[in-house]
Short mmCIF file of C-alpha atoms in Angstrom, two decimals:
data_model
loop_
_atom_site.label_atom_id
_atom_site.label_comp_id
_atom_site.label_asym_id
_atom_site.label_seq_id
_atom_site.Cartn_x
_atom_site.Cartn_y
_atom_site.Cartn_z
CA MET A 16 -35.35 90.37 31.04
CA SER A 17 -37.23 87.38 32.45
CA THR A 18 -35.61 84.79 34.83
CA PRO A 19 -34.49 81.70 32.86
CA SER A 20 -36.83 78.73 33.27
CA VAL A 21 -35.66 75.58 35.11
CA GLU A 22 -36.76 73.67 31.86
CA ALA A 23 -34.47 75.86 29.69
CA LEU A 24 -31.58 75.27 32.31
CA ASN A 25 -32.03 71.51 32.25
CA ALA A 26 -32.11 71.40 28.58
CA ALA A 27 -28.82 73.18 28.39
CA LEU A 28 -27.25 70.91 31.04
CA ALA A 29 -28.45 67.78 29.10
CA THR A 30 -25.94 68.87 26.42
CA VAL A 31 -23.01 68.64 29.04
CA ILE A 32 -21.30 65.29 28.42
CA ASP A 33 -19.32 63.54 31.19
CA PRO A 34 -15.74 63.27 29.83
CA GLU A 35 -15.23 59.71 31.08
CA LEU A 36 -18.68 58.13 30.70
CA ARG A 37 -19.48 60.04 27.35
CA ARG A 38 -23.15 60.55 28.39
CA PRO A 39 -25.08 63.63 29.51
CA ILE A 40 -24.67 64.50 33.26
CA THR A 41 -28.33 64.83 33.46
CA GLU A 42 -28.72 60.98 32.43
CA LEU A 43 -26.13 59.88 34.93
CA GLY A 44 -27.70 61.49 38.07
CA MET A 45 -24.95 63.92 38.36
CA LEU A 46 -27.22 67.07 38.40
CA ASP A 47 -27.95 67.75 42.10
CA SER A 48 -29.80 70.95 41.62
CA VAL A 49 -30.11 74.12 39.45
CA GLU A 50 -31.80 77.36 40.24
CA ALA A 51 -31.83 80.94 38.73
CA SER A 52 -32.06 84.29 40.61
CA THR A 53 -34.11 87.14 39.34
CA ASP A 54 -30.99 88.90 38.41
CA GLY A 55 -30.08 85.99 35.88
CA THR A 56 -27.43 84.41 38.05
CA VAL A 57 -27.60 80.43 37.83
CA ARG A 58 -26.42 78.28 40.59
CA VAL A 59 -25.92 74.59 39.64
CA ALA A 60 -24.63 71.67 41.87
CA VAL A 61 -22.98 68.79 40.03
CA LEU A 62 -22.34 65.50 41.74
CA LEU A 63 -18.79 63.81 40.95
CA THR A 64 -18.24 60.23 41.14
CA ILE A 65 -15.24 60.64 43.47
CA ALA A 66 -13.71 63.68 45.24
CA GLY A 67 -10.49 63.65 43.30
CA CYS A 68 -12.18 63.54 39.84
CA PRO A 69 -9.33 64.48 37.42
CA LEU A 70 -11.75 66.08 34.91
CA ARG A 71 -13.63 68.45 37.51
CA GLU A 72 -12.53 71.52 35.83
CA THR A 73 -13.69 70.30 32.40
CA ILE A 74 -17.14 69.51 33.83
CA THR A 75 -17.15 73.11 35.48
CA ALA A 76 -16.29 74.76 32.13
CA ASP A 77 -18.65 72.81 30.09
CA ALA A 78 -21.61 73.38 32.35
CA THR A 79 -20.77 77.12 32.64
CA ALA A 80 -20.45 77.39 28.79
CA ALA A 81 -23.85 75.47 28.24
CA LEU A 82 -25.73 77.71 31.00
CA THR A 83 -24.30 80.97 29.56
CA ARG A 84 -25.89 80.33 26.21
CA VAL A 85 -29.42 80.44 27.80
CA PRO A 86 -31.22 83.61 27.21
CA GLY A 87 -31.41 85.57 30.40
CA VAL A 88 -28.47 84.11 32.17
CA THR A 89 -26.03 86.81 33.43
CA GLY A 90 -23.83 84.61 35.36
CA VAL A 91 -23.15 81.04 36.43
CA GLU A 92 -21.84 79.46 39.69
CA VAL A 93 -20.86 75.73 39.60
CA GLU A 94 -20.68 73.94 42.89
CA LEU A 95 -19.01 70.42 42.82
CA LYS A 96 -20.26 67.81 45.31
CA VAL A 97 -19.39 64.15 45.57
CA MET A 98 -21.74 61.33 45.15
CA THR A 99 -22.78 59.24 48.22
CA LYS A 100 -22.16 55.47 48.22
CA ALA A 101 -25.86 54.95 47.49
CA GLN A 102 -25.66 57.28 44.48
CA ARG A 103 -22.51 55.54 43.23
CA ASP A 104 -24.27 52.15 43.48
CA ALA A 105 -27.10 53.58 41.43
CA LEU A 106 -24.76 54.77 38.93
CA LYS A 107 -22.94 51.61 38.55
CA GLU A 108 -26.16 49.67 38.30
CA GLN A 109 -27.41 52.06 35.53
CA LEU A 110 -24.22 51.64 33.60
CA ARG A 111 -23.88 47.90 33.98
CA GLY A 112 -27.65 47.01 33.87
CA ALA A 113 -29.80 45.95 36.78
CA GLY A 114 -28.71 42.71 38.22
CA ALA A 115 -25.74 42.29 35.71
CA GLN A 116 -23.09 39.77 36.94
CA ARG A 117 -19.43 40.56 36.87
CA GLY A 118 -18.03 39.25 33.54
CA ILE A 119 -16.64 40.49 30.24
CA PRO A 120 -19.38 42.22 28.44
CA PHE A 121 -17.84 41.57 24.88
CA ASN A 122 -18.70 37.86 25.44
CA GLU A 123 -22.33 38.46 26.20
CA PRO A 124 -24.50 36.76 23.47
CA GLY A 125 -25.98 40.02 22.32
CA SER A 126 -22.72 41.92 21.97
CA LEU A 127 -22.32 43.45 18.63
CA THR A 128 -18.65 44.84 19.43
CA LYS A 129 -16.00 43.80 16.73
CA VAL A 130 -12.88 42.77 18.90
CA PHE A 131 -9.56 42.93 16.91
CA ALA A 132 -6.37 41.53 18.63
CA VAL A 133 -3.44 43.38 16.76
CA ALA A 134 -0.48 40.93 16.76
CA SER A 135 3.04 40.73 15.29
CA GLY A 136 5.76 38.09 15.23
CA LYS A 137 8.25 40.47 16.59
CA GLY A 138 8.68 43.97 17.89
CA GLY A 139 9.56 47.02 16.03
CA VAL A 140 7.12 46.65 13.23
CA GLY A 141 4.89 49.50 14.26
CA LYS A 142 2.00 47.45 15.57
CA SER A 143 1.02 49.89 18.29
CA SER A 144 1.12 52.77 15.88
CA VAL A 145 -1.21 50.94 13.63
CA THR A 146 -3.49 50.00 16.47
CA VAL A 147 -3.89 53.67 17.64
CA ASN A 148 -4.33 55.06 14.02
CA LEU A 149 -6.95 52.46 13.05
CA ALA A 150 -9.01 53.27 16.23
CA CYS A 151 -8.78 57.06 15.53
CA VAL A 152 -9.99 56.58 11.98
CA LEU A 153 -13.09 54.66 13.35
CA ALA A 154 -13.65 57.13 16.21
CA ALA A 155 -13.57 60.02 13.77
CA GLN A 156 -16.32 58.40 11.78
CA GLY A 157 -18.58 58.40 14.86
CA LEU A 158 -18.08 54.85 16.10
CA ARG A 159 -17.66 54.13 19.86
CA VAL A 160 -14.16 52.74 20.00
CA GLY A 161 -11.84 51.45 23.01
CA ILE A 162 -8.28 50.17 23.17
CA VAL A 163 -6.82 47.73 25.60
CA ASP A 164 -3.04 48.11 25.71
CA ALA A 165 -2.37 44.56 26.49
CA ASP A 166 1.38 44.95 25.79
CA VAL A 167 1.97 44.85 29.44
CA HIS A 168 5.86 44.95 29.44
CA GLY A 169 6.14 47.35 26.38
CA PHE A 170 3.11 49.64 26.87
CA SER A 171 3.08 52.57 24.64
CA VAL A 172 -0.58 53.40 23.63
CA PRO A 173 -0.95 56.20 26.24
CA ALA A 174 1.92 58.15 24.92
CA LEU A 175 0.94 57.51 21.17
CA LEU A 176 -2.44 59.11 22.15
CA GLY A 177 -0.94 61.84 24.49
CA ILE A 178 -2.85 60.49 27.56
CA THR A 179 -1.24 61.54 30.91
CA GLN A 180 -4.56 61.34 32.96
CA ALA A 181 -4.95 58.30 35.29
CA PRO A 182 -8.11 56.21 35.14
CA THR A 183 -10.89 57.10 37.70
CA GLN A 184 -11.79 54.39 40.26
CA VAL A 185 -15.35 54.18 41.24
CA ASP A 186 -15.40 51.49 43.83
CA ASP A 187 -14.84 48.32 41.89
CA MET A 188 -15.50 50.08 38.50
CA ILE A 189 -12.69 51.70 36.48
CA LEU A 190 -13.46 54.63 34.18
CA PRO A 191 -10.77 54.64 31.39
CA PRO A 192 -9.38 58.08 30.15
CA VAL A 193 -10.60 59.17 26.68
CA ALA A 194 -8.43 60.55 23.92
CA TYR A 195 -9.78 61.52 20.46
CA GLY A 196 -13.13 59.86 21.51
CA ILE A 197 -11.35 56.53 22.24
CA LYS A 198 -11.53 54.88 25.66
CA VAL A 199 -8.18 53.49 26.70
CA ILE A 200 -6.70 51.44 29.41
CA SER A 201 -3.15 50.46 30.01
CA VAL A 202 -0.74 49.29 32.68
CA GLY A 203 1.18 52.40 31.98
CA MET A 204 -1.52 54.40 33.53
CA PHE A 205 -0.80 52.76 36.98
CA VAL A 206 2.95 52.86 37.15
CA SER A 207 5.05 55.99 37.99
CA GLY A 208 7.53 57.44 35.35
CA ASN A 209 9.09 54.83 33.08
CA GLN A 210 8.93 52.12 35.73
CA ALA A 211 9.33 48.57 34.37
CA VAL A 212 6.61 46.08 34.91
CA ALA A 213 8.14 42.68 35.93
CA TRP A 214 5.20 40.21 35.86
CA ARG A 215 4.98 36.70 35.08
CA GLY A 216 2.23 34.80 33.28
CA PRO A 217 -0.41 34.45 35.99
CA MET A 218 -0.22 38.20 36.83
CA LEU A 219 -0.40 39.09 33.13
CA HIS A 220 -3.56 36.98 32.71
CA ARG A 221 -5.15 38.64 35.75
CA ALA A 222 -4.26 42.12 34.57
CA LEU A 223 -5.92 41.51 31.26
CA GLU A 224 -8.81 39.84 32.87
CA GLN A 225 -9.22 42.95 35.20
CA PHE A 226 -9.05 45.30 32.26
CA LEU A 227 -11.93 43.41 30.48
CA THR A 228 -14.12 43.06 33.55
CA ASP A 229 -13.62 45.97 35.78
CA VAL A 230 -13.03 48.82 33.23
CA TYR A 231 -16.29 50.36 31.98
CA PHE A 232 -16.03 50.77 28.26
CA GLY A 233 -19.79 51.02 27.63
CA ASP A 234 -21.41 49.75 24.41
CA LEU A 235 -18.66 49.77 21.93
CA ASP A 236 -18.70 49.31 18.13
CA ALA A 237 -14.94 48.24 18.15
CA LEU A 238 -12.33 47.19 20.70
CA PHE A 239 -8.64 47.02 19.85
CA LEU A 240 -6.17 44.96 21.86
CA ASP A 241 -2.43 45.87 21.21
CA LEU A 242 -0.85 42.54 21.89
CA PRO A 243 2.86 42.10 22.80
CA PRO A 244 4.91 40.42 20.04
CA GLY A 245 4.94 36.67 19.64
CA THR A 246 2.64 33.91 20.94
CA GLY A 247 3.23 34.04 24.62
CA ASP A 248 1.14 34.41 27.72
CA ILE A 249 -0.94 37.35 26.70
CA ALA A 250 -1.86 35.89 23.17
CA ILE A 251 -3.16 32.67 24.95
CA SER A 252 -5.09 34.56 27.55
CA VAL A 253 -6.77 36.66 24.84
CA ALA A 254 -7.87 33.55 23.07
CA GLN A 255 -9.33 32.27 26.55
CA LEU A 256 -10.86 35.62 27.68
CA LEU A 257 -12.15 36.86 24.20
CA PRO A 258 -12.64 33.67 22.04
CA ASN A 259 -14.54 35.82 19.40
CA ALA A 260 -11.56 38.13 18.96
CA GLU A 261 -10.19 38.48 15.38
CA ILE A 262 -6.45 38.40 14.93
CA LEU A 263 -4.97 41.23 12.96
CA VAL A 264 -1.39 40.52 11.94
CA VAL A 265 1.17 43.37 11.44
CA THR A 266 4.31 42.73 9.50
CA THR A 267 6.97 44.57 7.43
CA PRO A 268 7.88 43.57 3.91
CA GLN A 269 11.08 41.65 4.46
CA ALA A 270 10.91 37.83 4.27
CA ALA A 271 12.36 37.16 7.68
CA ALA A 272 9.65 39.43 9.38
CA ALA A 273 6.89 37.63 7.52
CA ASP A 274 8.22 34.21 8.58
CA VAL A 275 8.11 35.32 12.27
CA ALA A 276 4.61 36.77 11.80
CA GLU A 277 3.25 33.69 10.35
CA ARG A 278 3.57 32.22 13.74
CA ALA A 279 1.57 35.02 15.29
CA GLY A 280 -1.16 34.37 12.81
CA THR A 281 -1.21 30.64 12.79
CA ILE A 282 -1.86 30.62 16.58
CA ALA A 283 -5.60 30.96 15.22
CA THR A 284 -5.42 27.26 14.11
CA GLN A 285 -4.86 26.27 17.82
CA THR A 286 -7.21 28.70 19.57
CA GLY A 287 -10.01 28.53 17.02
CA GLN A 288 -9.96 32.28 16.38
CA LYS A 289 -10.53 34.03 13.03
CA LEU A 290 -7.88 36.12 11.08
CA ALA A 291 -9.16 39.59 10.21
CA GLY A 292 -6.23 40.13 7.71
CA VAL A 293 -2.72 41.10 7.30
CA VAL A 294 -1.25 44.74 7.43
CA GLU A 295 2.14 45.53 5.87
CA ASN A 296 3.88 48.38 7.60
CA MET A 297 6.89 50.31 6.35
CA SER A 298 6.29 48.97 2.85
CA PHE A 299 8.26 51.71 1.01
CA LEU A 300 9.66 55.22 1.05
CA GLU A 301 8.29 57.62 -1.53
CA MET A 302 11.11 59.61 -3.09
CA PRO A 303 10.90 63.20 -4.23
CA ASP A 304 10.98 62.06 -7.84
CA GLY A 305 7.87 59.93 -7.26
CA GLY A 306 9.81 56.78 -7.32
CA ARG A 307 9.81 54.28 -4.31
CA MET A 308 12.69 52.91 -2.24
CA GLU A 309 11.88 49.60 -0.75
CA LEU A 310 14.10 49.62 2.35
CA PHE A 311 12.94 46.41 3.78
CA GLY A 312 12.41 44.33 0.60
CA SER A 313 8.93 43.77 -0.78
CA GLY A 314 6.04 41.12 -1.01
CA GLY A 315 6.30 39.98 2.60
CA GLY A 316 2.73 41.09 3.45
CA ARG A 317 1.22 39.32 0.38
CA VAL A 318 3.31 36.18 1.07
CA LEU A 319 2.12 36.15 4.57
CA ALA A 320 -1.50 36.52 3.73
CA GLU A 321 -1.13 33.63 1.25
CA ARG A 322 0.44 31.45 3.85
CA LEU A 323 -2.09 32.22 6.54
CA SER A 324 -4.93 31.54 4.18
CA ALA A 325 -3.46 28.10 3.32
CA ALA A 326 -2.95 27.47 7.07
CA VAL A 327 -6.49 28.25 8.21
CA GLY A 328 -8.31 27.13 5.07
CA THR A 329 -10.17 30.58 4.57
CA ASP A 330 -9.12 33.74 2.73
CA VAL A 331 -7.04 36.09 4.80
CA PRO A 332 -6.78 39.32 2.91
CA LEU A 333 -3.75 41.73 2.65
CA LEU A 334 -5.73 44.74 4.01
CA GLY A 335 -3.29 47.54 3.06
CA GLN A 336 0.40 48.63 2.66
CA ILE A 337 1.51 51.47 4.83
CA PRO A 338 4.40 53.47 3.56
CA LEU A 339 7.19 54.88 5.58
CA ASP A 340 6.42 58.54 6.60
CA ILE A 341 8.28 60.83 9.06
CA ARG A 342 5.10 62.30 10.10
CA LEU A 343 3.76 59.02 11.22
CA ARG A 344 6.47 59.01 13.77
CA GLU A 345 6.26 62.46 14.56
CA GLY A 346 2.62 62.04 15.37
CA GLY A 347 3.34 59.15 17.55
CA ASP A 348 5.93 61.20 19.59
CA ALA A 349 3.69 64.11 19.81
CA GLY A 350 0.61 62.13 20.75
CA ARG A 351 -1.33 63.20 17.80
CA PRO A 352 -1.84 60.25 15.34
CA VAL A 353 -1.05 60.98 11.80
CA VAL A 354 -4.55 60.08 10.55
CA LEU A 355 -5.62 63.26 12.47
CA ALA A 356 -2.66 65.33 12.37
CA ALA A 357 -1.79 64.85 8.64
CA PRO A 358 -4.78 63.05 6.84
CA GLU A 359 -3.44 63.86 3.49
CA THR A 360 -0.31 62.00 3.76
CA ALA A 361 0.07 58.48 1.94
CA ALA A 362 0.48 56.68 5.18
CA ALA A 363 -2.74 58.18 6.75
CA GLN A 364 -4.60 57.32 3.63
CA ALA A 365 -3.39 53.68 3.64
CA LEU A 366 -4.49 53.43 7.34
CA HIS A 367 -7.82 55.01 6.63
CA GLY A 368 -8.42 52.37 3.93
CA ILE A 369 -7.48 49.50 6.25
CA ALA A 370 -9.80 50.80 8.96
CA VAL A 371 -12.74 51.09 6.35
CA LYS A 372 -12.18 47.56 5.40
CA LEU A 373 -12.18 46.31 9.00
CA ASN A 374 -15.34 48.17 9.73
CA ALA A 375 -17.01 46.73 6.67
CA ARG A 376 -16.49 43.16 8.00
CA PRO A 377 -19.77 41.76 9.16
CA ARG A 378 -19.91 40.87 12.91
CA GLY A 379 -21.63 37.66 12.21
CA LEU A 380 -24.46 35.77 13.99
CA ALA A 381 -22.61 32.67 15.17
CA GLY A 382 -23.38 31.93 18.58
CA MET A 383 -25.86 34.70 18.96
CA PRO A 384 -29.62 34.21 20.02
CA LEU A 385 -31.93 35.18 17.17
CA GLY A 386 -35.02 35.39 19.37
CA ILE A 387 -36.64 32.46 17.42
CA GLN A 388 -38.91 30.01 19.34
CA PRO A 389 -40.15 26.87 17.89
CA LYS A 390 -44.00 26.20 17.94
#
């Protein structure tokens, strides 16, 4: 059998995707060398961004699997090296763009990322579960999706997605962990155990700003921010840092919850943001006989949508009603969202329908350059 060609080996390595940057290692300058012996043994050297790369074993396994599929390869030896500072600088420049200034990429005039700030009037309405499941639906459809867990004091997104890995720090760039195709960042990834985060307003603003500037999300189709309940510091910071973000309000059917949620939505009248719509969670419990038990009343979501429509002067739709389902809770506890673990359930189907409606919303051209020059 002939010795595998370098071209065939490079083509195989081009299929190896970096788990954090989600691009081929051959495009990222991570392939240091590759050669094949006459006996079919392939030796490849891969450059890691940092010595303690948490996904080094994944890269080794993926490179080995890709090369093993090349005809004539009888064995694979993977050597992991570490990039020099010059190589890391070149990688950062490649990712951010030559001459790019530090800033929030989602505010760039040409950005097509849809940004949704998921808000609620109070805690306990399932806002984080809704955020995670909506993101999973869009990622499963092939979209590039990110989540910023902006609920600094009550972070829960990493657990809901089963993330235990810490972000990778490449100098001043942070590479977020990826779960189910979603890039995620959370304060919970930087604290040990179940440690409380006792921060006040300025530190909360700084943390959110750093997430949006230093974390490399790449070119996203959709970015979700899981906000803390209410209209406090983070909600105000989001309006300042991401003025184009659309607010998605989550409530339960009961009138009291809708009253409180109205405040979270009408903040848009003060910040100038748009309202993407209302999601009613825990709408009803399906009974074995086919009936419905409305544990928390009914109509709160529709009333809230009507009130918000009147307050902002534009149509704010009720995007969907999510029934109570024990599998939604079980999926959150297990780090396997219900839209992936049990897509046939009524809750998963409701979440899927809401995600489809959000994705169908046009990004809009307001404030974007059209490339038209007067003559």
